[in-house]
GROMACS .gro file of C-alpha atoms in nm:
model
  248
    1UNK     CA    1   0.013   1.520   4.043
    2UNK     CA    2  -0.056   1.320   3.742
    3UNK     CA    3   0.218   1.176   3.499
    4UNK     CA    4   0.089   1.315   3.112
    5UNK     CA    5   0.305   1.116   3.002
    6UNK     CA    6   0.214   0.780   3.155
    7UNK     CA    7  -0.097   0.861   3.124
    8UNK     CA    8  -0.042   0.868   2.711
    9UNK     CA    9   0.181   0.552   2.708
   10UNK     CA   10  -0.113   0.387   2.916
   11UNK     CA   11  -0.388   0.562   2.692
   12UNK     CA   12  -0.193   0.432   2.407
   13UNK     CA   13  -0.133   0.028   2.495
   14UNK     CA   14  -0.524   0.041   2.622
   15UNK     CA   15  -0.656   0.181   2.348
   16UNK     CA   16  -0.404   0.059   2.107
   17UNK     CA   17  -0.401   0.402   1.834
   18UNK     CA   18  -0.520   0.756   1.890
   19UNK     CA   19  -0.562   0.991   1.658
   20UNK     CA   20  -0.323   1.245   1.640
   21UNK     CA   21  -0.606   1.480   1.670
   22UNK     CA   22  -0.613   1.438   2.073
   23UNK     CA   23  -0.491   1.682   2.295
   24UNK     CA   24  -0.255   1.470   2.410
   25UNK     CA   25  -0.066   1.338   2.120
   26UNK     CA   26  -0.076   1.670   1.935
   27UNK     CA   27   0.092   1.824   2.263
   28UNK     CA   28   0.389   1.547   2.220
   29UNK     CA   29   0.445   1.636   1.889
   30UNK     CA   30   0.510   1.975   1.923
   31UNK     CA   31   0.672   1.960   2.218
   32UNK     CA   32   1.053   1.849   2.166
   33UNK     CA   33   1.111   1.762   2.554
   34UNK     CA   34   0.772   1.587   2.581
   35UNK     CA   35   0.879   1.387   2.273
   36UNK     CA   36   1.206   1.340   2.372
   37UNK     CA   37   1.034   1.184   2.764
   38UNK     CA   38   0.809   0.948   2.595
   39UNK     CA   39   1.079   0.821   2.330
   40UNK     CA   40   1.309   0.740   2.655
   41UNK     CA   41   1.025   0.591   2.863
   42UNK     CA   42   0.891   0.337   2.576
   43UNK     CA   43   1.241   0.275   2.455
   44UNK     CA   44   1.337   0.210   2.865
   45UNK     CA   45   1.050  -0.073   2.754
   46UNK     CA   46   1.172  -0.235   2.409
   47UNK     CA   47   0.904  -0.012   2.246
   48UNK     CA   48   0.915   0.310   1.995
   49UNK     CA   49   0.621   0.552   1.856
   50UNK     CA   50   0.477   0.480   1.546
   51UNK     CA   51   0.395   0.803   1.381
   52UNK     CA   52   0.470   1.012   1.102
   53UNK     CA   53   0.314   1.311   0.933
   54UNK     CA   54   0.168   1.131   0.653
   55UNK     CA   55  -0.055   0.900   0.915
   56UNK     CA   56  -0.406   1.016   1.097
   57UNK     CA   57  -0.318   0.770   1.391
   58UNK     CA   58  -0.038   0.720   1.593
   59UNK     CA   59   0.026   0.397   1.823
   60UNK     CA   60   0.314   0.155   1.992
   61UNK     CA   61   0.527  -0.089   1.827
   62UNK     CA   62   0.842  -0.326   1.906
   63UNK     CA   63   1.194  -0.120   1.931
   64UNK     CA   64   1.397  -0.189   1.630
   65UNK     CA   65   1.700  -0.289   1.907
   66UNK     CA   66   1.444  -0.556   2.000
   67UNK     CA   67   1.245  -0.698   1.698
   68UNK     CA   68   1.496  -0.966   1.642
   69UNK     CA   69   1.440  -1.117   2.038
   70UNK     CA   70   1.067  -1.040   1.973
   71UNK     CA   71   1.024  -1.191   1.659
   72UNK     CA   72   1.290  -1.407   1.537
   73UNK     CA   73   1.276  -1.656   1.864
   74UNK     CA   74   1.086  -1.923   1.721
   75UNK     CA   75   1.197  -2.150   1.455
   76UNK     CA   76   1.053  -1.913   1.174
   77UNK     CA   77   1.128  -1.519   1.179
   78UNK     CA   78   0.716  -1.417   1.300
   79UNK     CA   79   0.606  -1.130   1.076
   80UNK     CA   80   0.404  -0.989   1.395
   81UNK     CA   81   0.217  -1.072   1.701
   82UNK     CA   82  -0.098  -1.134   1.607
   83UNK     CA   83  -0.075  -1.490   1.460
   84UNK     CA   84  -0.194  -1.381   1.105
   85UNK     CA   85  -0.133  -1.651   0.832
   86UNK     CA   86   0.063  -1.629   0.526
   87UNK     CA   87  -0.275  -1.519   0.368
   88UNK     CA   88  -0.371  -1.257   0.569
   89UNK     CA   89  -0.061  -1.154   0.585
   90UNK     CA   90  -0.028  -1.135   0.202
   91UNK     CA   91  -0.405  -0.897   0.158
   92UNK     CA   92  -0.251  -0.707   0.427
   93UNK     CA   93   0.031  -0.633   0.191
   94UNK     CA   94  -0.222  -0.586  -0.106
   95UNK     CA   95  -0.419  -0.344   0.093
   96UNK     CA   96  -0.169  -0.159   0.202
   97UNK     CA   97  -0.093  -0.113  -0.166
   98UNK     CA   98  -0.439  -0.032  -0.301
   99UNK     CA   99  -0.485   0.221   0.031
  100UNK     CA  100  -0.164   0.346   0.152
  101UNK     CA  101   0.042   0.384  -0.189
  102UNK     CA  102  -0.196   0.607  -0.359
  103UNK     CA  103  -0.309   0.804  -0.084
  104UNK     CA  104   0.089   0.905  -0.015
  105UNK     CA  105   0.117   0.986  -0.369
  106UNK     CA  106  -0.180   1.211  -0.342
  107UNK     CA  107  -0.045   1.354  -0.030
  108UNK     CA  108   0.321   1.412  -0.134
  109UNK     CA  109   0.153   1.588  -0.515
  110UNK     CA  110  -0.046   1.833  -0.316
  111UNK     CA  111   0.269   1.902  -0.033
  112UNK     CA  112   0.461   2.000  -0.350
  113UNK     CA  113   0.163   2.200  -0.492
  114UNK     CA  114   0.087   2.394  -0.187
  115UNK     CA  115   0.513   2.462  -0.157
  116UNK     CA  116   0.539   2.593  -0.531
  117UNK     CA  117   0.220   2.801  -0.448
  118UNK     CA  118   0.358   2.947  -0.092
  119UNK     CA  119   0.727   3.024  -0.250
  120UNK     CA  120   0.524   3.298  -0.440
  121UNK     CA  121   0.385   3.479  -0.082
  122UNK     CA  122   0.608   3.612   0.148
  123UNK     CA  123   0.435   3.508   0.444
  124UNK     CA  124   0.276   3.166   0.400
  125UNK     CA  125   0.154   2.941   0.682
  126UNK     CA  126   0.293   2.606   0.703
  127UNK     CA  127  -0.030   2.367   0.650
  128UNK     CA  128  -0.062   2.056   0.783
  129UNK     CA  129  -0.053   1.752   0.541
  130UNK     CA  130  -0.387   1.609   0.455
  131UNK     CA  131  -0.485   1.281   0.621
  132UNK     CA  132  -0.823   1.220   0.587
  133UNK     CA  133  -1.055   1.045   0.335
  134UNK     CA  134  -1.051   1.305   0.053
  135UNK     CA  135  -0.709   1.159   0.026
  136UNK     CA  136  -0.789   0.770   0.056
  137UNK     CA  137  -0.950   0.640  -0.218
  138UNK     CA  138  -1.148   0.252  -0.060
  139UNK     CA  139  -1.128  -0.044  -0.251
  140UNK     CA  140  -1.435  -0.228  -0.359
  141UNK     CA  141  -1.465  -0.602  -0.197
  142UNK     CA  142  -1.587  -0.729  -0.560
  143UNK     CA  143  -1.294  -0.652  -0.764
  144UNK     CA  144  -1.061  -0.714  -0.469
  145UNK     CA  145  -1.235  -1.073  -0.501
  146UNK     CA  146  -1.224  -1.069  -0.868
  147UNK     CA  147  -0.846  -0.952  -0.896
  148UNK     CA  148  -0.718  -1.158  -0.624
  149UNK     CA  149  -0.914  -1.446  -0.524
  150UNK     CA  150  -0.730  -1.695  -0.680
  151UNK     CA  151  -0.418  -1.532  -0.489
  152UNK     CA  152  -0.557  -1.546  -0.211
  153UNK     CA  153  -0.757  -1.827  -0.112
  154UNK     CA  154  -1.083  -1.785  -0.247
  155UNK     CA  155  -1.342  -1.606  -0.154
  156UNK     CA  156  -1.421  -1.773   0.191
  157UNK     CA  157  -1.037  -1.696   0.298
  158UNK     CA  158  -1.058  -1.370   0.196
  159UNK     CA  159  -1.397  -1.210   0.368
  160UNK     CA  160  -1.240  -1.430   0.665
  161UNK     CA  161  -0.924  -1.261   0.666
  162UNK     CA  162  -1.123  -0.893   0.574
  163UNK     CA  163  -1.314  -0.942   0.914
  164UNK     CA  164  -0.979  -1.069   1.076
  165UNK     CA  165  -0.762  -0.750   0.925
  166UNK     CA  166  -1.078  -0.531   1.068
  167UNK     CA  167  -1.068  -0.642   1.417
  168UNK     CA  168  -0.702  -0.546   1.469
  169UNK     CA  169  -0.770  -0.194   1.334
  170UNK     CA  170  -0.577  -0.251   0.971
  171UNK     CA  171  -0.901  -0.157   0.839
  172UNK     CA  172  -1.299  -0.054   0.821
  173UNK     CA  173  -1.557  -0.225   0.601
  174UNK     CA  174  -1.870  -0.075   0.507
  175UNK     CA  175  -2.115  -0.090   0.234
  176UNK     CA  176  -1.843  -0.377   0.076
  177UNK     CA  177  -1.602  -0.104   0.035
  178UNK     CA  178  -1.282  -0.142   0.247
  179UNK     CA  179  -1.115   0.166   0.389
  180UNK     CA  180  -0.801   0.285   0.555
  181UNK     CA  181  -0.777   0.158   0.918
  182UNK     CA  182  -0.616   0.323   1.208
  183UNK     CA  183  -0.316   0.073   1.167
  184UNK     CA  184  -0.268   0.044   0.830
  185UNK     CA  185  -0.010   0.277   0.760
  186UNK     CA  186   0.178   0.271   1.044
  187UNK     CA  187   0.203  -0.141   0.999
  188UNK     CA  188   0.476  -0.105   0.723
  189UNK     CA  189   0.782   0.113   0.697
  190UNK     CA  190   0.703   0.279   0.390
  191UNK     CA  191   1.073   0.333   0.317
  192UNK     CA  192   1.138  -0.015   0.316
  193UNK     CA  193   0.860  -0.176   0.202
  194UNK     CA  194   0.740   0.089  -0.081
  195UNK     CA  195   1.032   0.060  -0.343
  196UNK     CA  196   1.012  -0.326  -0.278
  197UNK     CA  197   0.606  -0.323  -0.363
  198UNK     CA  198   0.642  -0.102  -0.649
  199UNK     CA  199   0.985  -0.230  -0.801
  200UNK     CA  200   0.842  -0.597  -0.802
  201UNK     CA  201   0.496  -0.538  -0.940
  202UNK     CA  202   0.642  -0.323  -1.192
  203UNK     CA  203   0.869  -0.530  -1.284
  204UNK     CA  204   0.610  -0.828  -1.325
  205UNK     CA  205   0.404  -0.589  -1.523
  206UNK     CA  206   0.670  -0.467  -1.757
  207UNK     CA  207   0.813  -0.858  -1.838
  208UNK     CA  208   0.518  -0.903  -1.894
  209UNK     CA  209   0.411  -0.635  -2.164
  210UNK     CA  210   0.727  -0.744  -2.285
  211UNK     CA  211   0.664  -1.069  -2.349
  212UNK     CA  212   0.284  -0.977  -2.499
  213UNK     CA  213   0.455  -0.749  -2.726
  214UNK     CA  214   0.751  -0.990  -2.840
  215UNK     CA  215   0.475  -1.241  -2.947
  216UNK     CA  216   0.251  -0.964  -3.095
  217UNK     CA  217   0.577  -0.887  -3.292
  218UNK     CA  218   0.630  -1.224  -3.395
  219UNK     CA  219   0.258  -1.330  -3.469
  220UNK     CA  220   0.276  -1.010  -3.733
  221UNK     CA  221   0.627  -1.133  -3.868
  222UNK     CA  222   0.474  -1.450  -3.959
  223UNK     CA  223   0.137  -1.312  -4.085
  224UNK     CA  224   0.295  -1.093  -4.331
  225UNK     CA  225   0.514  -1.399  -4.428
  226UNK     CA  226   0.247  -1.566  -4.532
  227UNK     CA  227   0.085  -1.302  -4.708
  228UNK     CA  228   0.338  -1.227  -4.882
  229UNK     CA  229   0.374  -1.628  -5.022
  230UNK     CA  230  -0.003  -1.615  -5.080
  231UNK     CA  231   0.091  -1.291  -5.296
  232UNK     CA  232   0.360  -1.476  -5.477
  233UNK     CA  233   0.144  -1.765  -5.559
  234UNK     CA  234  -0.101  -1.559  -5.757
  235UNK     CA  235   0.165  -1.400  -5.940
  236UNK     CA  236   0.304  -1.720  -6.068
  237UNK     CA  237   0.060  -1.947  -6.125
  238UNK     CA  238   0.224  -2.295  -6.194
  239UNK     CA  239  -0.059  -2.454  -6.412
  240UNK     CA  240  -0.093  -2.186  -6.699
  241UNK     CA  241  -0.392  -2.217  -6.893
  242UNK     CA  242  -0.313  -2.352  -7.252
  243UNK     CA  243  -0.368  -2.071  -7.519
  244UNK     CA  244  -0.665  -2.180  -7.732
  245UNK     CA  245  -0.659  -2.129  -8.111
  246UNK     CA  246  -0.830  -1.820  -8.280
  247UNK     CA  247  -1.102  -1.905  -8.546
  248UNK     CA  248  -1.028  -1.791  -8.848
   0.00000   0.00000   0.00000
């Protein structure tokens, strides 16, 4: 008699995501008990699920318990497994900002749409939370260059790291558009990592508007200063012309 749920934990390290389409995964995630097995048998393991409703994929990651043994044994705290530098680690980040951020926001607007709209029937159906790409908007490769190259390396870093970032499953390149990989949302806790991406790029943007408008402010302060001496000078003139005599 076979194990279904061996069989997904070995389905799952294999093939590294599934979808949450498959008969399998959909089965433990409607099933409490079946959940409840698999969480004790990967957490028996140092591992947890990675899932959540707002993600088309679900996969296998480190157990909180046992990130910091994982991880944080060498001299430097490792931000994963997979040996990605600081600058693939960093257009990670940035994708998972252009890709993730606005698709949630997109997916959490139309969840609240759809729940105003069912509050007025009786008997509405729950729905299931759109995951696919009418909700992911991709990200052109030539103003990813042109916004971040200098950021990032250049341009030869960059379509290095792209092809890097697409053969762990972060993401899919075609026709120089980059799109939402199996892994790329479930890489980053979104509840820890989304206030942190939005507070400090906000923040940069608003000290900055801040700082354009203080020296708009002060360029016009200083502008109408000096029109208003250039005004002053024509209305005293310190050479008078001399009246000249009538002729009589």
């Amino acid at each position: 008699m076979t194990d279904p749920i061996a069989t997904l934990i070995a389905r799952l390290l294999a093939e590294r995501w599934l979808p949450r389409e498959d008969a399998a995964v959909r089965q433990v995630l409607v099933d409490a008990e079946l959940r409840d097995d698999l969480d004790r048998r990967l957490a028996a393991a140092g591992l947890r699920l990675l899932e959540h409703p707002y993600a088309a994929h679900v996969a296998v990651g480190v157990a909180r318990a046992q990130e910091h043994d994982v991880f944080g044994s060498a001299r430097a705290w490792a931000a994963s497994n997979l040996q990605l530098d600081r600058d693939a680690l960093a257009l990670l980040v940035v994708l998972w900002a252009l890709l993730v951020l606005p698709k949630r926001q997109r997916q959490i607007a139309r969840q609240e749409a759809e729940r105003a709209q069912d509050q007025e029937q009786m008997f509405a159906e729950l729905k299931p939370v759109p995951v696919g790409a009418e909700v992911v908007e991709p990200v052109n490769e030539r103003t990813l260059l042109a916004d971040y190259g200098d950021k990032l390396g250049g341009k030869f870093r960059i379509n290095l790291n792209l092809g890097l970032l697409q053969r762990h499953g972060f993401i899919v390149r075609r026709k120089e558009r980059i799109h939402e990989g199996p892994l790329l949302d479930l890489a980053f806790d979104y509840e820890r990592i989304a206030s942190r991406v939005m507070d400090g790029a906000l923040s940069f943007v608003v000290a900055q508007a801040r700082a354009a408008k203080a020296e708009a402010d002060a360029d016009a302060d200083l502008a109408a200063l000096d029109g208003g001496r250039d005004e002053a000078g024509d209305a005293t003139d310190p050479h008078p012309s001399e009246e000249m005599p009538a002729d009589v």
